[in-house]
mmCIF file of C-alpha atoms in Angstrom:
data_model
loop_
_atom_site.group_PDB
_atom_site.id
_atom_site.type_symbol
_atom_site.label_atom_id
_atom_site.label_comp_id
_atom_site.label_asym_id
_atom_site.label_seq_id
_atom_site.Cartn_x
_atom_site.Cartn_y
_atom_site.Cartn_z
ATOM 1 C CA UNK A 2 20.811 -77.143 -37.458
ATOM 2 C CA UNK A 3 22.308 -77.436 -33.467
ATOM 3 C CA UNK A 4 20.956 -75.252 -30.631
ATOM 4 C CA UNK A 5 23.267 -72.756 -29.824
ATOM 5 C CA UNK A 6 23.225 -72.685 -25.800
ATOM 6 C CA UNK A 7 24.857 -69.912 -23.648
ATOM 7 C CA UNK A 8 25.898 -70.674 -19.948
ATOM 8 C CA UNK A 9 25.325 -68.011 -17.461
ATOM 9 C CA UNK A 10 27.241 -68.659 -14.654
ATOM 10 C CA UNK A 11 30.401 -70.777 -13.964
ATOM 11 C CA UNK A 12 29.508 -73.038 -11.116
ATOM 12 C CA UNK A 13 29.052 -76.739 -10.269
ATOM 13 C CA UNK A 14 25.524 -76.759 -11.651
ATOM 14 C CA UNK A 15 26.409 -75.189 -14.828
ATOM 15 C CA UNK A 16 29.595 -77.610 -15.469
ATOM 16 C CA UNK A 17 27.282 -80.487 -14.894
ATOM 17 C CA UNK A 18 24.855 -79.379 -17.579
ATOM 18 C CA UNK A 19 27.395 -78.619 -20.006
ATOM 19 C CA UNK A 20 28.851 -82.281 -19.391
ATOM 20 C CA UNK A 21 25.242 -83.401 -20.212
ATOM 21 C CA UNK A 22 24.836 -81.661 -23.447
ATOM 22 C CA UNK A 23 28.142 -83.309 -24.363
ATOM 23 C CA UNK A 24 26.443 -86.533 -24.129
ATOM 24 C CA UNK A 25 24.063 -85.110 -27.017
ATOM 25 C CA UNK A 26 25.123 -84.984 -30.725
ATOM 26 C CA UNK A 27 26.948 -82.151 -31.428
ATOM 27 C CA UNK A 28 24.863 -81.567 -34.323
ATOM 28 C CA UNK A 29 21.918 -80.774 -32.229
ATOM 29 C CA UNK A 30 23.492 -79.008 -29.343
ATOM 30 C CA UNK A 31 26.524 -77.034 -29.142
ATOM 31 C CA UNK A 32 27.632 -74.762 -26.017
ATOM 32 C CA UNK A 33 29.204 -71.551 -27.659
ATOM 33 C CA UNK A 34 29.506 -68.702 -25.080
ATOM 34 C CA UNK A 35 29.687 -68.963 -21.465
ATOM 35 C CA UNK A 36 29.188 -65.990 -18.670
ATOM 36 C CA UNK A 37 30.487 -65.039 -15.115
ATOM 37 C CA UNK A 38 30.746 -62.190 -13.044
ATOM 38 C CA UNK A 39 34.476 -62.461 -13.119
ATOM 39 C CA UNK A 40 36.169 -62.671 -16.716
ATOM 40 C CA UNK A 41 38.689 -65.320 -15.345
ATOM 41 C CA UNK A 42 36.191 -67.721 -14.220
ATOM 42 C CA UNK A 43 34.373 -67.892 -17.459
ATOM 43 C CA UNK A 44 37.770 -68.369 -19.220
ATOM 44 C CA UNK A 45 38.427 -71.246 -17.012
ATOM 45 C CA UNK A 46 35.433 -72.686 -17.732
ATOM 46 C CA UNK A 47 35.397 -72.161 -21.232
ATOM 47 C CA UNK A 48 38.669 -73.867 -21.368
ATOM 48 C CA UNK A 49 37.788 -76.794 -19.697
ATOM 49 C CA UNK A 50 34.640 -77.173 -21.870
ATOM 50 C CA UNK A 51 36.106 -76.064 -25.194
ATOM 51 C CA UNK A 52 33.749 -73.321 -25.299
ATOM 52 C CA UNK A 53 34.734 -70.734 -27.954
ATOM 53 C CA UNK A 54 33.298 -67.487 -25.940
ATOM 54 C CA UNK A 55 33.920 -66.297 -22.398
ATOM 55 C CA UNK A 56 32.192 -63.254 -20.767
ATOM 56 C CA UNK A 57 32.680 -61.294 -17.646
ATOM 57 C CA UNK A 58 29.621 -60.322 -17.508
ATOM 58 C CA UNK A 59 25.854 -61.460 -18.172
ATOM 59 C CA UNK A 60 25.188 -58.392 -20.173
ATOM 60 C CA UNK A 61 27.423 -59.635 -22.742
ATOM 61 C CA UNK A 62 26.196 -62.955 -22.987
ATOM 62 C CA UNK A 63 22.707 -61.275 -23.530
ATOM 63 C CA UNK A 64 24.064 -59.224 -26.200
ATOM 64 C CA UNK A 65 25.585 -62.017 -28.577
ATOM 65 C CA UNK A 66 23.614 -62.578 -31.303
ATOM 66 C CA UNK A 67 24.717 -66.256 -32.021
ATOM 67 C CA UNK A 68 22.827 -67.717 -28.949
ATOM 68 C CA UNK A 69 19.449 -69.700 -29.267
ATOM 69 C CA UNK A 70 18.787 -70.375 -25.640
ATOM 70 C CA UNK A 71 20.795 -69.485 -22.360
ATOM 71 C CA UNK A 72 20.930 -72.086 -19.373
ATOM 72 C CA UNK A 73 20.726 -69.926 -16.328
ATOM 73 C CA UNK A 74 22.625 -71.407 -13.375
ATOM 74 C CA UNK A 75 23.079 -68.823 -10.602
ATOM 75 C CA UNK A 76 21.690 -69.285 -7.286
ATOM 76 C CA UNK A 77 18.498 -68.577 -6.274
ATOM 77 C CA UNK A 78 17.841 -65.006 -5.283
ATOM 78 C CA UNK A 79 19.604 -64.152 -8.434
ATOM 79 C CA UNK A 80 17.295 -65.903 -10.819
ATOM 80 C CA UNK A 81 14.984 -63.001 -11.117
ATOM 81 C CA UNK A 82 17.411 -60.585 -12.358
ATOM 82 C CA UNK A 83 18.855 -63.060 -14.680
ATOM 83 C CA UNK A 84 16.130 -64.123 -16.176
ATOM 84 C CA UNK A 85 14.818 -60.557 -16.950
ATOM 85 C CA UNK A 86 17.857 -59.879 -18.397
ATOM 86 C CA UNK A 87 18.001 -62.556 -21.095
ATOM 87 C CA UNK A 88 13.974 -62.344 -21.545
ATOM 88 C CA UNK A 89 14.356 -58.700 -22.310
ATOM 89 C CA UNK A 90 17.050 -59.327 -24.485
ATOM 90 C CA UNK A 91 14.836 -61.458 -26.559
ATOM 91 C CA UNK A 92 16.391 -64.709 -25.628
ATOM 92 C CA UNK A 93 14.986 -67.899 -24.810
ATOM 93 C CA UNK A 94 15.818 -69.527 -21.308
ATOM 94 C CA UNK A 95 16.143 -72.876 -19.151
ATOM 95 C CA UNK A 96 16.605 -71.536 -15.459
ATOM 96 C CA UNK A 97 17.329 -73.357 -12.964
ATOM 97 C CA UNK A 98 14.623 -74.336 -10.160
ATOM 98 C CA UNK A 99 13.313 -72.751 -8.297
ATOM 99 C CA UNK A 100 12.272 -70.433 -11.140
ATOM 100 C CA UNK A 101 12.324 -67.578 -8.662
ATOM 101 C CA UNK A 102 11.997 -67.201 -4.690
ATOM 102 C CA UNK A 103 8.245 -66.496 -4.833
ATOM 103 C CA UNK A 104 5.255 -66.209 -6.341
ATOM 104 C CA UNK A 105 5.434 -62.559 -7.042
ATOM 105 C CA UNK A 106 8.985 -62.933 -9.076
ATOM 106 C CA UNK A 107 7.742 -65.851 -10.606
ATOM 107 C CA UNK A 108 5.043 -64.154 -12.144
ATOM 108 C CA UNK A 109 7.154 -61.278 -13.299
ATOM 109 C CA UNK A 110 9.543 -63.352 -14.942
ATOM 110 C CA UNK A 111 6.444 -65.355 -16.609
ATOM 111 C CA UNK A 112 4.828 -61.992 -17.778
ATOM 112 C CA UNK A 113 8.330 -60.860 -19.194
ATOM 113 C CA UNK A 114 8.769 -64.157 -21.370
ATOM 114 C CA UNK A 115 5.098 -63.537 -22.453
ATOM 115 C CA UNK A 116 6.059 -59.910 -23.317
ATOM 116 C CA UNK A 117 8.873 -60.234 -25.275
ATOM 117 C CA UNK A 118 7.629 -63.769 -27.127
ATOM 118 C CA UNK A 119 10.579 -65.969 -26.106
ATOM 119 C CA UNK A 120 10.716 -69.502 -24.824
ATOM 120 C CA UNK A 121 11.356 -69.746 -20.811
ATOM 121 C CA UNK A 122 10.848 -72.964 -18.739
ATOM 122 C CA UNK A 123 11.962 -73.530 -15.393
ATOM 123 C CA UNK A 124 14.408 -76.663 -15.272
ATOM 124 C CA UNK A 125 12.872 -79.255 -13.426
ATOM 125 C CA UNK A 126 14.926 -81.622 -15.141
ATOM 126 C CA UNK A 127 13.440 -84.768 -13.135
ATOM 127 C CA UNK A 128 9.910 -84.596 -15.530
ATOM 128 C CA UNK A 129 12.118 -85.532 -18.399
ATOM 129 C CA UNK A 130 14.033 -88.602 -16.982
ATOM 130 C CA UNK A 131 12.799 -91.653 -19.165
ATOM 131 C CA UNK A 132 11.433 -93.231 -15.808
ATOM 132 C CA UNK A 133 9.037 -89.877 -15.365
ATOM 133 C CA UNK A 134 7.739 -90.165 -18.899
ATOM 134 C CA UNK A 135 6.764 -93.680 -17.956
ATOM 135 C CA UNK A 136 5.178 -92.811 -14.668
ATOM 136 C CA UNK A 137 3.186 -90.399 -16.709
ATOM 137 C CA UNK A 138 2.357 -92.961 -19.220
ATOM 138 C CA UNK A 139 1.170 -95.724 -16.371
ATOM 139 C CA UNK A 140 -1.007 -92.893 -14.597
ATOM 140 C CA UNK A 141 -2.622 -91.926 -17.906
ATOM 141 C CA UNK A 142 -3.481 -95.728 -18.858
ATOM 142 C CA UNK A 143 -4.321 -96.065 -15.085
ATOM 143 C CA UNK A 144 -2.042 -99.042 -14.551
ATOM 144 C CA UNK A 145 -2.348 -98.573 -11.279
ATOM 145 C CA UNK A 146 -5.969 -97.677 -10.490
ATOM 146 C CA UNK A 147 -7.325 -94.499 -9.425
ATOM 147 C CA UNK A 148 -4.470 -92.693 -7.072
ATOM 148 C CA UNK A 149 -5.185 -92.202 -3.643
ATOM 149 C CA UNK A 150 -1.904 -91.826 -1.954
ATOM 150 C CA UNK A 151 1.309 -90.025 -3.136
ATOM 151 C CA UNK A 152 4.289 -90.132 -0.610
ATOM 152 C CA UNK A 153 7.944 -88.602 -1.070
ATOM 153 C CA UNK A 154 10.970 -87.756 1.175
ATOM 154 C CA UNK A 155 14.217 -86.168 -0.318
ATOM 155 C CA UNK A 156 16.624 -85.302 2.562
ATOM 156 C CA UNK A 157 20.424 -84.708 2.556
ATOM 157 C CA UNK A 158 22.927 -83.139 5.049
ATOM 158 C CA UNK A 159 23.620 -79.752 3.796
ATOM 159 C CA UNK A 160 24.380 -77.874 6.892
ATOM 160 C CA UNK A 161 28.031 -77.783 5.781
ATOM 161 C CA UNK A 162 27.062 -75.969 2.417
ATOM 162 C CA UNK A 163 26.423 -72.128 2.698
ATOM 163 C CA UNK A 164 23.880 -71.852 -0.111
ATOM 164 C CA UNK A 165 21.803 -74.198 1.890
ATOM 165 C CA UNK A 166 21.387 -72.428 5.249
ATOM 166 C CA UNK A 167 21.891 -68.792 4.797
ATOM 167 C CA UNK A 168 18.712 -66.592 4.096
ATOM 168 C CA UNK A 169 21.056 -64.298 1.800
ATOM 169 C CA UNK A 170 21.888 -66.925 -0.561
ATOM 170 C CA UNK A 171 18.252 -68.390 -0.727
ATOM 171 C CA UNK A 172 18.639 -71.329 1.140
ATOM 172 C CA UNK A 173 16.017 -73.567 2.935
ATOM 173 C CA UNK A 174 15.378 -77.282 2.378
ATOM 174 C CA UNK A 175 11.918 -76.447 0.670
ATOM 175 C CA UNK A 176 13.098 -74.299 -2.265
ATOM 176 C CA UNK A 177 16.538 -76.637 -2.705
ATOM 177 C CA UNK A 178 14.943 -80.189 -1.956
ATOM 178 C CA UNK A 179 11.164 -80.036 -1.307
ATOM 179 C CA UNK A 180 10.398 -78.724 -4.749
ATOM 180 C CA UNK A 181 11.593 -82.120 -6.145
ATOM 181 C CA UNK A 182 8.808 -83.358 -3.663
ATOM 182 C CA UNK A 183 6.174 -80.645 -4.668
ATOM 183 C CA UNK A 184 6.930 -81.043 -8.490
ATOM 184 C CA UNK A 185 6.677 -85.085 -8.240
ATOM 185 C CA UNK A 186 3.237 -84.432 -6.219
ATOM 186 C CA UNK A 187 2.143 -81.419 -8.863
ATOM 187 C CA UNK A 188 2.867 -84.293 -12.092
ATOM 188 C CA UNK A 189 1.076 -86.825 -10.327
ATOM 189 C CA UNK A 190 -2.388 -84.935 -9.607
ATOM 190 C CA UNK A 191 -2.085 -83.165 -13.179
ATOM 191 C CA UNK A 192 -1.211 -79.774 -11.636
ATOM 192 C CA UNK A 193 -4.482 -79.610 -9.608
ATOM 193 C CA UNK A 194 -4.402 -77.025 -6.952
ATOM 194 C CA UNK A 195 -4.356 -78.620 -3.310
ATOM 195 C CA UNK A 196 -7.802 -78.448 -1.414
ATOM 196 C CA UNK A 197 -5.768 -77.806 1.605
ATOM 197 C CA UNK A 198 -2.076 -77.524 2.633
ATOM 198 C CA UNK A 199 -0.641 -78.468 6.284
ATOM 199 C CA UNK A 200 2.883 -77.813 6.826
ATOM 200 C CA UNK A 201 5.043 -77.932 9.881
ATOM 201 C CA UNK A 202 8.601 -77.924 10.250
ATOM 202 C CA UNK A 203 12.264 -76.524 11.891
ATOM 203 C CA UNK A 204 14.054 -73.585 11.087
ATOM 204 C CA UNK A 205 17.502 -73.025 11.502
ATOM 205 C CA UNK A 206 18.932 -69.607 13.717
ATOM 206 C CA UNK A 207 19.304 -68.086 9.857
ATOM 207 C CA UNK A 208 15.483 -67.901 9.623
ATOM 208 C CA UNK A 209 15.579 -71.015 6.420
ATOM 209 C CA UNK A 210 14.010 -74.232 7.046
ATOM 210 C CA UNK A 211 15.412 -77.176 7.961
ATOM 211 C CA UNK A 212 13.290 -79.841 8.047
ATOM 212 C CA UNK A 213 9.636 -79.689 6.624
ATOM 213 C CA UNK A 214 6.875 -82.107 6.633
ATOM 214 C CA UNK A 215 3.595 -81.483 4.546
ATOM 215 C CA UNK A 216 0.677 -82.951 3.758
ATOM 216 C CA UNK A 217 -1.686 -82.007 0.938
ATOM 217 C CA UNK A 218 -5.698 -82.942 0.220
ATOM 218 C CA UNK A 219 -6.623 -83.433 -3.644
ATOM 219 C CA UNK A 220 -10.034 -83.773 -4.665
ATOM 220 C CA UNK A 221 -11.281 -87.472 -5.108
ATOM 221 C CA UNK A 222 -10.088 -88.388 -1.696
ATOM 222 C CA UNK A 223 -6.453 -88.092 -2.948
ATOM 223 C CA UNK A 224 -3.690 -87.316 -0.006
ATOM 224 C CA UNK A 225 -0.108 -86.327 -0.804
ATOM 225 C CA UNK A 226 2.711 -86.564 2.039
ATOM 226 C CA UNK A 227 6.081 -85.189 1.960
ATOM 227 C CA UNK A 228 9.026 -84.737 4.025
ATOM 228 C CA UNK A 229 12.521 -82.716 2.999
ATOM 229 C CA UNK A 230 15.298 -82.110 5.376
ATOM 230 C CA UNK A 231 18.870 -80.429 4.706
ATOM 231 C CA UNK A 232 19.881 -81.953 8.298
ATOM 232 C CA UNK A 233 19.468 -85.812 7.608
ATOM 233 C CA UNK A 234 19.534 -88.507 4.921
ATOM 234 C CA UNK A 235 15.621 -89.764 4.057
ATOM 235 C CA UNK A 236 15.049 -92.362 1.916
ATOM 236 C CA UNK A 237 14.879 -90.344 -0.980
ATOM 237 C CA UNK A 238 12.121 -92.667 -2.500
ATOM 238 C CA UNK A 239 8.755 -91.807 -4.051
ATOM 239 C CA UNK A 240 5.772 -93.800 -4.020
ATOM 240 C CA UNK A 241 2.345 -93.844 -5.850
ATOM 241 C CA UNK A 242 -0.452 -95.940 -4.317
ATOM 242 C CA UNK A 243 -3.602 -96.772 -6.583
ATOM 243 C CA UNK A 244 -6.547 -98.718 -6.190
ATOM 244 C CA UNK A 245 -4.915 -101.335 -8.322
ATOM 245 C CA UNK A 246 -1.275 -101.043 -7.249
ATOM 246 C CA UNK A 247 1.927 -99.235 -7.034
ATOM 247 C CA UNK A 248 4.584 -97.194 -8.591
ATOM 248 C CA UNK A 249 7.773 -96.845 -6.753
ATOM 249 C CA UNK A 250 10.915 -94.607 -7.272
ATOM 250 C CA UNK A 251 12.978 -96.614 -4.827
ATOM 251 C CA UNK A 252 15.803 -93.935 -4.086
ATOM 252 C CA UNK A 253 17.462 -90.411 -5.501
ATOM 253 C CA UNK A 254 13.498 -89.856 -6.671
ATOM 254 C CA UNK A 255 15.182 -86.265 -8.103
ATOM 255 C CA UNK A 256 17.188 -88.175 -10.499
ATOM 256 C CA UNK A 257 15.259 -91.360 -11.046
ATOM 257 C CA UNK A 258 17.203 -94.379 -12.955
ATOM 258 C CA UNK A 259 14.514 -96.943 -11.788
ATOM 259 C CA UNK A 260 10.961 -97.665 -11.406
ATOM 260 C CA UNK A 261 9.119 -100.675 -9.796
ATOM 261 C CA UNK A 262 5.573 -100.886 -10.732
ATOM 262 C CA UNK A 263 3.696 -103.860 -8.757
ATOM 263 C CA UNK A 264 6.845 -105.250 -7.644
ATOM 264 C CA UNK A 265 8.835 -105.499 -11.010
ATOM 265 C CA UNK A 266 12.005 -103.165 -11.250
ATOM 266 C CA UNK A 267 12.749 -101.535 -14.393
ATOM 267 C CA UNK A 268 16.287 -99.888 -14.874
ATOM 268 C CA UNK A 269 16.941 -96.426 -16.865
ATOM 269 C CA UNK A 270 20.496 -95.690 -16.627
ATOM 270 C CA UNK A 271 21.702 -92.680 -17.418
ATOM 271 C CA UNK A 272 25.028 -92.027 -19.688
ATOM 272 C CA UNK A 273 28.718 -91.592 -18.249
ATOM 273 C CA UNK A 274 30.303 -88.212 -18.057
ATOM 274 C CA UNK A 275 33.350 -87.297 -20.053
ATOM 275 C CA UNK A 276 34.370 -85.427 -17.299
ATOM 276 C CA UNK A 277 33.622 -85.771 -13.332
ATOM 277 C CA UNK A 278 30.480 -84.297 -12.235
ATOM 278 C CA UNK A 279 29.593 -82.800 -8.885
ATOM 279 C CA UNK A 280 25.926 -83.686 -8.475
ATOM 280 C CA UNK A 281 24.262 -87.217 -9.128
ATOM 281 C CA UNK A 282 23.292 -88.492 -12.149
ATOM 282 C CA UNK A 283 23.783 -85.055 -13.771
ATOM 283 C CA UNK A 284 24.115 -86.312 -17.389
ATOM 284 C CA UNK A 285 20.408 -86.800 -17.073
ATOM 285 C CA UNK A 286 20.069 -83.143 -17.569
ATOM 286 C CA UNK A 287 20.337 -84.121 -21.271
ATOM 287 C CA UNK A 288 16.793 -84.828 -21.182
ATOM 288 C CA UNK A 289 15.349 -81.689 -20.292
ATOM 289 C CA UNK A 290 17.960 -80.189 -22.907
ATOM 290 C CA UNK A 291 16.340 -82.140 -25.474
ATOM 291 C CA UNK A 292 12.948 -81.080 -24.478
ATOM 292 C CA UNK A 293 13.959 -77.384 -24.667
ATOM 293 C CA UNK A 294 15.135 -77.900 -28.243
ATOM 294 C CA UNK A 295 12.116 -79.898 -29.310
ATOM 295 C CA UNK A 296 10.024 -76.883 -28.132
ATOM 296 C CA UNK A 297 12.031 -74.608 -29.964
ATOM 297 C CA UNK A 298 12.059 -76.433 -32.994
ATOM 298 C CA UNK A 299 8.169 -76.424 -32.907
ATOM 299 C CA UNK A 300 8.283 -72.528 -32.038
ATOM 300 C CA UNK A 301 6.712 -73.287 -28.552
ATOM 301 C CA UNK A 302 6.977 -70.868 -25.952
ATOM 302 C CA UNK A 303 6.605 -73.138 -22.935
ATOM 303 C CA UNK A 304 7.251 -76.784 -22.506
ATOM 304 C CA UNK A 305 3.901 -79.014 -22.068
ATOM 305 C CA UNK A 306 6.229 -81.237 -19.679
ATOM 306 C CA UNK A 307 6.991 -78.245 -17.670
ATOM 307 C CA UNK A 308 4.566 -75.495 -17.989
ATOM 308 C CA UNK A 309 4.406 -71.815 -16.757
ATOM 309 C CA UNK A 310 1.318 -73.290 -15.204
ATOM 310 C CA UNK A 311 3.496 -76.068 -12.958
ATOM 311 C CA UNK A 312 5.868 -73.274 -12.130
ATOM 312 C CA UNK A 313 3.054 -70.761 -10.617
ATOM 313 C CA UNK A 314 1.874 -73.940 -9.033
ATOM 314 C CA UNK A 315 4.858 -74.857 -7.277
ATOM 315 C CA UNK A 316 5.652 -71.294 -6.399
ATOM 316 C CA UNK A 317 2.491 -70.881 -4.843
ATOM 317 C CA UNK A 318 2.506 -73.886 -2.968
ATOM 318 C CA UNK A 319 6.045 -73.409 -1.824
ATOM 319 C CA UNK A 320 4.968 -70.122 -0.506
ATOM 320 C CA UNK A 321 2.206 -70.834 1.450
ATOM 321 C CA UNK A 322 4.530 -73.862 3.322
ATOM 322 C CA UNK A 323 7.116 -71.516 4.189
ATOM 323 C CA UNK A 324 4.916 -69.137 5.627
ATOM 324 C CA UNK A 325 3.463 -71.836 7.659
ATOM 325 C CA UNK A 326 6.757 -72.919 9.334
ATOM 326 C CA UNK A 327 7.916 -69.371 9.791
ATOM 327 C CA UNK A 328 10.489 -69.354 7.017
ATOM 328 C CA UNK A 329 10.134 -65.558 5.548
ATOM 329 C CA UNK A 330 12.822 -64.526 3.093
ATOM 330 C CA UNK A 331 14.535 -60.846 3.494
ATOM 331 C CA UNK A 332 13.430 -58.002 1.285
ATOM 332 C CA UNK A 333 16.824 -58.493 -0.746
ATOM 333 C CA UNK A 334 15.766 -62.107 -1.852
ATOM 334 C CA UNK A 335 12.121 -60.987 -2.882
#
């Protein structure tokens, strides 16, 4: 029986996610409804994607009895209210990253999911790419020995995008880009909390962070360093240095389609889309969607690949980094 998806928001990321679902078997995944704040937007989305039901409010989507899981694609500051709406309606949820604006909100969402006995996962799609699966296998088998250093960069010029620079929209490099660097470090270090976090950065006049450099120290003499920037384009690669070799994601580390292990490169191409995409390699969201389906089939309430503990780890580390660089969000975003 197919997993029946409801899409919350008709924006660009929801478009790409729905296109990605179409690369999977219709016997396994179906989009049955979409909701937007304006009915006209939902109807336009439904027409483009051949979705049978369009709602002009998220509450209507929450009341739909024929939905197995809701994909939440609203902007960051509205993740809390959307997740609470759907979990309280006993709906399973896949929410775009970051799960919320701060640790307090993340805890509130996780508690609601647990209280209502529903599945919930933060949509860190990178974790589910075949290249990421291979990285975890290589690390588990110590193919590059003991990890000593992790280095990650993610920078894309986004100064022209209001969502990336305005505080009331949840802007800032750490929440939008740095989260990819952090999730990679978290994955490599198995969710271990860092012993120390040192961050420095530049903030915009709007009060959000623009460029941030962070050093995290872990047990066993491991160091992780990452740079994120919404001002300039960086190498956007990730490197893991071990005592016996290296693992490198050579570019677009947030949606990896190649891996270089001790100098040997392997390609992991994503499927072609049937409609134009807004973001690079977005059909790769198919992997996290299938991951959600497998969890639901097994009756799980969280994913071992992107667990609730991982989401809390990200929120706590992000919050400390933002505190150190002086990017504090208004109460409206909390």
